[in-house]
Amino acid sequence: MSEFKIALIPGDGIGPEIVAGAVTVLDAVSAKFGVKFNYEEVYMGGCAIDKYGEPLPQETVDKCLASDSVLLGAVGGPKWDNVPAKLRPETGLLGIRKALGLYSNLRPSILKPQLAAASPLKSEKLEGGLDIMVVRELTGGIYFGKKTKSEDGTWASDEEKYSVEEVRRIGKIAFETAMLRKKRVVSVDKANVLESSRLWRATMIELAKEYPEVELTHMYVDNAAMQLAINPAQFDVIVTSNIFGDILSDLSSAIAGSIGMLPSASLGKSKLGMYEPIHGSAPDIAGMDIANPIATIVSAAMMLRMSFGLIEEADAIEAAVDKVLSENYRTADIMSDGMTKVGTKEMAKLIAERL
Ligand code: NAD
């Protein structure tokens, strides 16, 4: 029997509820397919600040590194909003990505036909369907560049810097992802203005020669934002820098409807990845058993597919989610007329049963 060790980081707010939902479904996968998952629960974020005085204890990093993959709920909340920047829960998030060497973030934005009404776009804009994969560079660029503030406080700067190697490795992930999809990559930059973008574009053009089956096109980031809003069906894979990816991936998720539905994967050189819903810790609904666990459940499916190679098992989870939605079960965030409202635990249980 194949066995995998999963580090669970429930985190704060709704995190523990949605991660528990994903474990319910993983246990059902285990029972049906005869694969064993061993869980190790670790602390990160606000709960780690409360217990250890820091958002990312070394013990958490060590246990994640010793696992086959990491499943994260979410971190943060108003209780820790006023702690010093170094101690903020989100610092733990940046720290764990760096510690695990996770330089790419993959965010699929898929609008399920059952939830078409949840998209803010008019239905005619969605006629070609919506199935976009945003591949965002995660450990370079302006977020990690040199930060400077003048002594008199009258100016500040953040450096946007990319090396050919950093662009190549994220580009490879995008091209390889496209090979499994519609074989189209749009590389998003601001090469008309930024030197770092010109290097980005030239590197992508060079790399494309290694993937002759994939069509590479380029788009300036301002145009990409507009195109996502007016004609999202044109996109297959979008690859972009850390800051542009941060903004565009939120936009592409927003047009796909509720953030309670969408997963993400952060990957590096090894098979070890970190999988998490795209939403935050939703402190406003924490502990009420009303959060949508689907984003976390499909994040677990991504983990099975991308880190463990369990394709059939991952497909089964996604099919079970589709079935439950087709049977008109909804959590509060995706509720509409004529549907049956269920809570977090019940939604996870229904999906586990449909497996
Ligand atoms: P949020 O995503 O937590 O919540 C935004 C809105 O969406 C809220 O109304 C919330 O109730 C709702 N929502 C989110 N997830 C939901 C779900 N699964 N089911 C139903 N409704 C859901 O964003 P926010 O309010 O800006 O941030 C709250 C906290 O989360 C902050 O401390 C922020 O820093 C943190 N955060 C963490 C992560 C992460 O851990 N990766 C990401 C984003 C924000």
Short mmCIF file of C-alpha atoms and ligand atoms in Angstrom, two decimals:
data_model
loop_
_atom_site.label_atom_id
_atom_site.label_comp_id
_atom_site.label_asym_id
_atom_site.label_seq_id
_atom_site.Cartn_x
_atom_site.Cartn_y
_atom_site.Cartn_z
CA MET A 1 0.00 0.00 0.00
CA SER A 2 1.45 3.43 -0.86
CA GLU A 3 1.83 5.78 2.10
CA PHE A 4 2.19 9.56 2.23
CA LYS A 5 2.98 11.89 5.11
CA ILE A 6 0.96 15.11 5.07
CA ALA A 7 1.80 18.07 7.32
CA LEU A 8 -1.45 19.81 8.24
CA ILE A 9 -1.35 23.52 9.11
CA PRO A 10 -4.92 24.36 10.18
CA GLY A 11 -3.87 27.91 11.19
CA ASP A 12 -6.43 30.48 12.36
CA GLY A 13 -10.08 31.50 11.90
CA ILE A 14 -11.94 29.00 9.72
CA GLY A 15 -8.63 27.17 9.03
CA PRO A 16 -9.21 24.28 11.48
CA GLU A 17 -12.78 23.71 10.20
CA ILE A 18 -11.89 23.58 6.50
CA VAL A 19 -8.77 21.45 7.03
CA ALA A 20 -10.91 19.01 9.05
CA GLY A 21 -13.28 18.90 6.05
CA ALA A 22 -10.40 18.02 3.72
CA VAL A 23 -9.23 15.28 6.12
CA THR A 24 -12.75 13.77 6.07
CA VAL A 25 -12.46 13.51 2.27
CA LEU A 26 -8.84 12.25 2.32
CA ASP A 27 -9.87 9.53 4.78
CA ALA A 28 -12.62 8.47 2.35
CA VAL A 29 -10.02 8.37 -0.48
CA SER A 30 -7.86 6.22 1.75
CA ALA A 31 -10.72 3.77 2.42
CA LYS A 32 -11.74 3.54 -1.24
CA PHE A 33 -8.35 3.40 -2.97
CA GLY A 34 -6.23 1.67 -0.33
CA VAL A 35 -3.66 4.45 -0.03
CA LYS A 36 -2.52 5.55 3.44
CA PHE A 37 -2.18 9.17 4.58
CA ASN A 38 -0.33 9.89 7.83
CA TYR A 39 -1.07 13.35 9.21
CA GLU A 40 1.15 15.56 11.35
CA GLU A 41 -0.55 18.71 12.65
CA VAL A 42 1.69 21.76 13.12
CA TYR A 43 1.31 25.38 14.21
CA MET A 44 1.73 28.48 12.05
CA GLY A 45 0.28 32.00 12.12
CA GLY A 46 -1.63 33.55 15.00
CA CYS A 47 -2.04 30.28 16.88
CA ALA A 48 1.75 29.81 16.75
CA ILE A 49 2.27 33.37 18.07
CA ASP A 50 -0.01 32.51 20.99
CA LYS A 51 1.71 29.18 21.72
CA TYR A 52 5.37 29.83 20.82
CA GLY A 53 5.66 33.64 20.59
CA GLU A 54 6.49 33.50 16.84
CA PRO A 55 4.43 32.87 13.67
CA LEU A 56 6.69 30.19 12.21
CA PRO A 57 8.42 27.98 14.81
CA GLN A 58 11.44 26.00 13.55
CA GLU A 59 9.63 22.81 14.62
CA THR A 60 6.93 23.58 12.02
CA VAL A 61 9.51 24.09 9.26
CA ASP A 62 11.29 20.85 10.21
CA LYS A 63 8.09 18.80 10.27
CA CYS A 64 6.96 20.24 6.92
CA LEU A 65 10.35 19.44 5.37
CA ALA A 66 10.05 15.88 6.68
CA SER A 67 6.63 15.45 5.00
CA ASP A 68 5.65 14.53 1.45
CA SER A 69 3.46 17.66 1.25
CA VAL A 70 1.75 20.35 3.26
CA LEU A 71 -1.96 21.20 3.44
CA LEU A 72 -2.66 24.68 4.83
CA GLY A 73 -5.96 26.20 5.95
CA ALA A 74 -5.32 29.94 6.44
CA VAL A 75 -3.59 32.24 8.89
CA GLY A 76 -4.22 35.66 10.42
CA GLY A 77 -7.00 37.58 12.10
CA PRO A 78 -7.77 40.83 13.91
CA LYS A 79 -6.29 39.52 17.19
CA TRP A 80 -2.79 39.78 15.67
CA ASP A 81 -3.28 42.86 13.44
CA ASN A 82 -1.28 45.13 15.74
CA VAL A 83 1.73 42.93 16.45
CA PRO A 84 5.09 44.09 14.98
CA ALA A 85 5.58 43.23 11.26
CA LYS A 86 8.21 40.57 12.07
CA LEU A 87 5.67 38.72 14.20
CA ARG A 88 2.63 38.99 11.93
CA PRO A 89 0.91 35.72 10.97
CA GLU A 90 1.47 36.53 7.25
CA THR A 91 5.23 36.68 7.92
CA GLY A 92 4.92 32.99 8.74
CA LEU A 93 3.40 32.41 5.31
CA LEU A 94 6.23 34.16 3.43
CA GLY A 95 8.73 32.34 5.68
CA ILE A 96 7.39 28.84 5.05
CA ARG A 97 7.34 29.42 1.25
CA LYS A 98 10.97 30.49 1.40
CA ALA A 99 11.99 27.68 3.80
CA LEU A 100 10.40 25.01 1.58
CA GLY A 101 11.86 26.58 -1.60
CA LEU A 102 8.40 27.05 -3.14
CA TYR A 103 9.07 29.43 -6.02
CA SER A 104 5.89 28.93 -8.02
CA ASN A 105 2.24 29.40 -7.23
CA LEU A 106 -0.39 27.75 -9.41
CA ARG A 107 -3.94 28.97 -9.21
CA PRO A 108 -6.58 27.37 -11.38
CA SER A 109 -9.67 29.51 -11.93
CA ILE A 110 -12.48 27.31 -13.12
CA LEU A 111 -16.08 28.39 -13.25
CA LYS A 112 -18.26 25.35 -12.72
CA PRO A 113 -21.44 25.46 -14.84
CA GLN A 114 -23.51 24.82 -11.70
CA LEU A 115 -22.18 28.09 -10.25
CA ALA A 116 -22.27 30.33 -13.36
CA ALA A 117 -24.58 32.73 -11.52
CA ALA A 118 -21.87 33.35 -8.91
CA SER A 119 -19.58 35.11 -11.43
CA PRO A 120 -19.79 38.91 -11.48
CA LEU A 121 -19.37 38.78 -15.30
CA LYS A 122 -22.39 38.70 -17.64
CA SER A 123 -23.11 35.21 -18.97
CA GLU A 124 -22.19 36.17 -22.59
CA LYS A 125 -18.63 36.93 -21.43
CA LEU A 126 -18.36 33.38 -20.12
CA GLU A 127 -19.67 31.60 -23.20
CA GLY A 128 -16.29 30.05 -24.05
CA GLY A 129 -16.10 28.66 -20.51
CA LEU A 130 -13.55 29.65 -17.89
CA ASP A 131 -10.55 27.47 -17.14
CA ILE A 132 -7.41 29.53 -16.52
CA MET A 133 -4.21 28.54 -14.73
CA VAL A 134 -2.25 31.47 -13.35
CA VAL A 135 1.40 30.57 -12.69
CA ARG A 136 2.91 33.19 -10.39
CA GLU A 137 6.58 33.53 -9.47
CA LEU A 138 6.62 33.40 -5.68
CA THR A 139 10.03 34.02 -4.15
CA GLY A 140 11.57 36.81 -6.25
CA GLY A 141 10.76 40.25 -7.62
CA ILE A 142 9.73 43.34 -5.72
CA TYR A 143 8.45 41.51 -2.61
CA PHE A 144 11.94 40.21 -1.90
CA GLY A 145 14.03 42.99 -3.52
CA LYS A 146 16.08 45.57 -1.61
CA LYS A 147 13.89 47.86 0.49
CA THR A 148 15.11 51.34 1.25
CA LYS A 149 13.70 54.26 3.22
CA SER A 150 15.47 57.58 3.47
CA GLU A 151 16.56 58.71 6.92
CA ASP A 152 14.27 61.73 6.83
CA GLY A 153 11.32 59.54 5.77
CA THR A 154 10.62 61.54 2.58
CA TRP A 155 11.17 58.68 0.12
CA ALA A 156 11.20 54.90 -0.03
CA SER A 157 11.91 52.31 -2.71
CA ASP A 158 11.49 48.59 -3.45
CA GLU A 159 13.67 46.91 -6.03
CA GLU A 160 12.16 44.67 -8.74
CA LYS A 161 14.93 42.26 -9.71
CA TYR A 162 14.86 38.98 -11.64
CA SER A 163 17.64 36.70 -12.83
CA VAL A 164 17.47 34.61 -16.00
CA GLU A 165 17.55 31.50 -13.80
CA GLU A 166 14.52 32.64 -11.75
CA VAL A 167 12.53 33.40 -14.91
CA ARG A 168 13.53 30.13 -16.59
CA ARG A 169 12.43 27.94 -13.69
CA ILE A 170 8.98 29.57 -13.40
CA GLY A 171 8.70 29.54 -17.20
CA LYS A 172 9.38 25.80 -17.25
CA ILE A 173 6.53 25.20 -14.80
CA ALA A 174 4.21 27.25 -17.04
CA PHE A 175 5.22 25.46 -20.26
CA GLU A 176 4.99 22.03 -18.64
CA THR A 177 1.57 22.90 -17.22
CA ALA A 178 0.45 24.08 -20.66
CA MET A 179 1.60 20.78 -22.22
CA LEU A 180 -1.06 19.05 -20.07
CA ARG A 181 -3.71 21.60 -21.06
CA LYS A 182 -4.45 23.57 -24.23
CA LYS A 183 -0.77 24.30 -24.96
CA ARG A 184 -1.08 28.08 -24.80
CA VAL A 185 1.01 30.36 -22.56
CA VAL A 186 0.52 34.10 -22.17
CA SER A 187 3.53 35.69 -20.48
CA VAL A 188 2.49 38.90 -18.73
CA ASP A 189 5.00 41.72 -18.16
CA LYS A 190 5.52 45.46 -18.51
CA ALA A 191 8.37 45.25 -21.04
CA ASN A 192 7.52 48.65 -22.53
CA VAL A 193 8.67 50.29 -19.28
CA LEU A 194 10.62 47.92 -17.01
CA GLU A 195 14.12 46.56 -17.65
CA SER A 196 13.35 43.50 -15.49
CA SER A 197 10.34 42.81 -17.73
CA ARG A 198 12.51 43.00 -20.86
CA LEU A 199 14.77 40.33 -19.36
CA TRP A 200 11.66 38.33 -18.41
CA ARG A 201 10.31 38.49 -21.97
CA ALA A 202 13.62 37.63 -23.67
CA THR A 203 14.06 34.64 -21.32
CA MET A 204 10.54 33.35 -22.04
CA ILE A 205 11.19 33.61 -25.81
CA GLU A 206 14.41 31.58 -25.43
CA LEU A 207 12.71 28.98 -23.24
CA ALA A 208 9.79 28.60 -25.67
CA LYS A 209 12.22 27.05 -28.17
CA GLU A 210 12.34 24.00 -25.87
CA TYR A 211 8.55 23.63 -26.09
CA PRO A 212 7.75 23.88 -29.82
CA GLU A 213 4.22 22.54 -29.29
CA VAL A 214 3.29 25.40 -26.99
CA GLU A 215 2.15 28.75 -28.36
CA LEU A 216 3.74 31.63 -26.44
CA THR A 217 2.31 35.15 -26.60
CA HIS A 218 3.05 38.25 -24.54
CA MET A 219 0.76 40.78 -22.93
CA TYR A 220 1.39 43.94 -20.93
CA VAL A 221 -0.06 43.63 -17.45
CA ASP A 222 -2.53 46.51 -17.87
CA ASN A 223 -3.93 44.90 -21.02
CA ALA A 224 -4.00 41.47 -19.33
CA ALA A 225 -6.18 42.87 -16.53
CA MET A 226 -8.56 44.34 -19.10
CA GLN A 227 -8.64 41.15 -21.20
CA LEU A 228 -9.43 39.05 -18.10
CA ALA A 229 -12.47 41.22 -17.49
CA ILE A 230 -13.72 41.40 -21.10
CA ASN A 231 -12.69 38.07 -22.65
CA PRO A 232 -11.44 35.56 -20.04
CA ALA A 233 -12.11 32.55 -22.29
CA GLN A 234 -9.07 33.42 -24.44
CA PHE A 235 -6.64 32.36 -21.67
CA ASP A 236 -5.17 28.94 -20.93
CA VAL A 237 -1.95 29.42 -18.88
CA ILE A 238 -0.81 32.85 -17.68
CA VAL A 239 2.76 33.13 -16.36
CA THR A 240 3.91 36.25 -14.57
CA SER A 241 6.03 37.83 -11.85
CA ASN A 242 5.32 37.87 -8.14
CA ILE A 243 3.53 41.23 -7.93
CA PHE A 244 1.64 41.03 -11.25
CA GLY A 245 0.64 37.45 -10.37
CA ASP A 246 -0.63 38.52 -6.96
CA ILE A 247 -3.02 40.99 -8.57
CA LEU A 248 -4.03 39.00 -11.67
CA SER A 249 -4.66 35.77 -9.77
CA ASP A 250 -7.09 37.58 -7.47
CA LEU A 251 -8.83 39.04 -10.51
CA SER A 252 -9.06 35.67 -12.28
CA SER A 253 -10.45 34.08 -9.10
CA ALA A 254 -12.99 36.83 -8.64
CA ILE A 255 -14.44 36.25 -12.10
CA ALA A 256 -14.79 32.55 -11.25
CA GLY A 257 -17.22 33.36 -8.42
CA SER A 258 -16.84 32.53 -4.75
CA ILE A 259 -13.36 32.47 -3.27
CA GLY A 260 -14.61 29.57 -1.16
CA MET A 261 -14.27 27.31 -4.22
CA LEU A 262 -10.73 27.87 -5.48
CA PRO A 263 -7.53 25.98 -4.62
CA SER A 264 -3.84 26.73 -5.10
CA ALA A 265 -0.53 24.91 -5.17
CA SER A 266 2.91 26.24 -4.33
CA LEU A 267 5.72 24.17 -5.79
CA GLY A 268 9.50 24.15 -5.92
CA LYS A 269 12.23 21.83 -7.13
CA SER A 270 11.10 18.72 -5.28
CA LYS A 271 7.73 16.97 -5.17
CA LEU A 272 7.00 18.59 -1.80
CA GLY A 273 4.35 21.23 -2.36
CA MET A 274 2.14 23.39 -0.20
CA TYR A 275 -1.56 23.33 -1.04
CA GLU A 276 -4.08 25.82 0.26
CA PRO A 277 -7.36 27.55 -0.55
CA ILE A 278 -6.93 31.01 -2.07
CA HIS A 279 -9.05 32.67 0.61
CA GLY A 280 -7.99 33.89 4.03
CA SER A 281 -8.99 32.88 7.54
CA ALA A 282 -12.44 34.56 7.34
CA PRO A 283 -12.53 35.55 11.03
CA ASP A 284 -16.07 36.92 10.53
CA ILE A 285 -17.46 33.37 10.15
CA ALA A 286 -14.93 31.35 12.18
CA GLY A 287 -16.30 28.63 14.44
CA MET A 288 -19.82 28.84 12.97
CA ASP A 289 -19.71 25.73 10.75
CA ILE A 290 -20.75 27.78 7.71
CA ALA A 291 -17.42 28.16 5.83
CA ASN A 292 -17.16 26.52 2.42
CA PRO A 293 -14.62 23.66 2.67
CA ILE A 294 -14.52 23.01 -1.12
CA ALA A 295 -11.46 25.18 -1.87
CA THR A 296 -9.46 23.20 0.71
CA ILE A 297 -10.87 19.86 -0.47
CA VAL A 298 -9.89 20.57 -4.08
CA SER A 299 -6.50 21.83 -2.86
CA ALA A 300 -6.06 18.34 -1.37
CA ALA A 301 -7.02 16.89 -4.78
CA MET A 302 -4.30 19.05 -6.39
CA MET A 303 -1.84 17.67 -3.84
CA LEU A 304 -2.73 14.07 -4.72
CA ARG A 305 -2.33 14.81 -8.44
CA MET A 306 0.75 17.04 -8.48
CA SER A 307 2.85 15.84 -5.54
CA PHE A 308 1.79 12.20 -5.11
CA GLY A 309 0.89 11.27 -8.70
CA LEU A 310 -2.50 9.92 -7.52
CA ILE A 311 -4.42 10.99 -10.62
CA GLU A 312 -7.42 8.67 -10.30
CA GLU A 313 -7.90 9.63 -6.65
CA ALA A 314 -7.67 13.36 -7.46
CA ASP A 315 -10.17 13.00 -10.32
CA ALA A 316 -12.52 11.13 -7.95
CA ILE A 317 -12.48 14.00 -5.43
CA GLU A 318 -13.26 16.56 -8.14
CA ALA A 319 -16.04 14.38 -9.56
CA ALA A 320 -17.53 14.00 -6.06
CA VAL A 321 -17.53 17.81 -5.63
CA ASP A 322 -19.29 18.20 -9.00
CA LYS A 323 -21.86 15.59 -8.01
CA VAL A 324 -22.71 17.27 -4.71
CA LEU A 325 -23.09 20.64 -6.50
CA SER A 326 -25.26 19.03 -9.20
CA GLU A 327 -27.45 17.63 -6.40
CA ASN A 328 -27.94 21.29 -5.41
CA TYR A 329 -26.17 21.26 -2.05
CA ARG A 330 -24.61 24.64 -1.24
CA THR A 331 -22.79 26.34 1.63
CA ALA A 332 -23.99 29.86 2.52
CA ASP A 333 -21.44 31.69 0.30
CA ILE A 334 -22.70 30.01 -2.92
CA MET A 335 -26.35 29.70 -1.90
CA SER A 336 -29.11 30.61 -4.36
CA ASP A 337 -32.86 30.01 -4.69
CA GLY A 338 -34.01 26.38 -4.69
CA MET A 339 -30.74 25.00 -3.31
CA THR A 340 -30.24 23.01 -0.08
CA LYS A 341 -28.09 24.86 2.44
CA VAL A 342 -25.51 22.80 4.33
CA GLY A 343 -22.72 23.60 6.79
CA THR A 344 -18.97 22.97 6.59
CA LYS A 345 -19.03 19.49 8.16
CA GLU A 346 -22.07 18.36 6.20
CA MET A 347 -20.58 19.53 2.86
CA ALA A 348 -17.36 17.58 3.53
CA LYS A 349 -19.35 14.51 4.58
CA LEU A 350 -21.50 14.62 1.41
CA ILE A 351 -18.39 14.86 -0.79
CA ALA A 352 -16.74 11.97 1.10
CA GLU A 353 -19.89 9.85 0.65
CA ARG A 354 -20.06 10.58 -3.12
CA LEU A 355 -16.55 9.18 -3.59
P1 NAD B 1 -10.81 36.37 3.65
O1 NAD B 1 -10.57 35.61 2.41
O2 NAD B 1 -10.49 35.70 4.92
O3 NAD B 1 -12.37 36.79 3.72
C1 NAD B 1 -13.00 37.62 2.74
C2 NAD B 1 -14.50 37.35 2.74
O4 NAD B 1 -14.74 36.06 2.15
C3 NAD B 1 -15.11 37.28 4.15
O5 NAD B 1 -16.40 37.83 4.11
C4 NAD B 1 -15.18 35.79 4.45
O6 NAD B 1 -16.20 35.45 5.35
C5 NAD B 1 -15.41 35.20 3.07
N1 NAD B 1 -14.82 33.86 2.95
C6 NAD B 1 -13.50 33.57 2.86
N2 NAD B 1 -13.34 32.25 2.79
C7 NAD B 1 -14.56 31.69 2.83
C8 NAD B 1 -15.04 30.34 2.81
N3 NAD B 1 -14.23 29.29 2.71
N4 NAD B 1 -16.37 30.14 2.88
C9 NAD B 1 -17.22 31.17 2.94
N5 NAD B 1 -16.83 32.47 2.97
C10 NAD B 1 -15.52 32.71 2.92
O7 NAD B 1 -10.03 37.75 3.50
P2 NAD B 1 -9.81 38.93 4.54
O8 NAD B 1 -11.07 39.17 5.31
O9 NAD B 1 -9.22 40.02 3.77
O10 NAD B 1 -8.70 38.41 5.54
C11 NAD B 1 -8.97 37.80 6.81
C12 NAD B 1 -7.64 37.33 7.41
O11 NAD B 1 -7.06 36.30 6.58
C13 NAD B 1 -6.58 38.45 7.49
O12 NAD B 1 -5.90 38.32 8.71
C14 NAD B 1 -5.66 38.17 6.32
O13 NAD B 1 -4.36 38.64 6.52
C15 NAD B 1 -5.70 36.65 6.28
N6 NAD B 1 -5.37 36.06 4.98
C16 NAD B 1 -4.67 34.89 5.00
C17 NAD B 1 -4.35 34.24 3.83
C18 NAD B 1 -3.63 32.93 3.91
O14 NAD B 1 -3.51 32.37 4.98
N7 NAD B 1 -3.15 32.39 2.81
C19 NAD B 1 -4.76 34.78 2.61
C20 NAD B 1 -5.50 35.96 2.60
C21 NAD B 1 -5.81 36.59 3.80
#
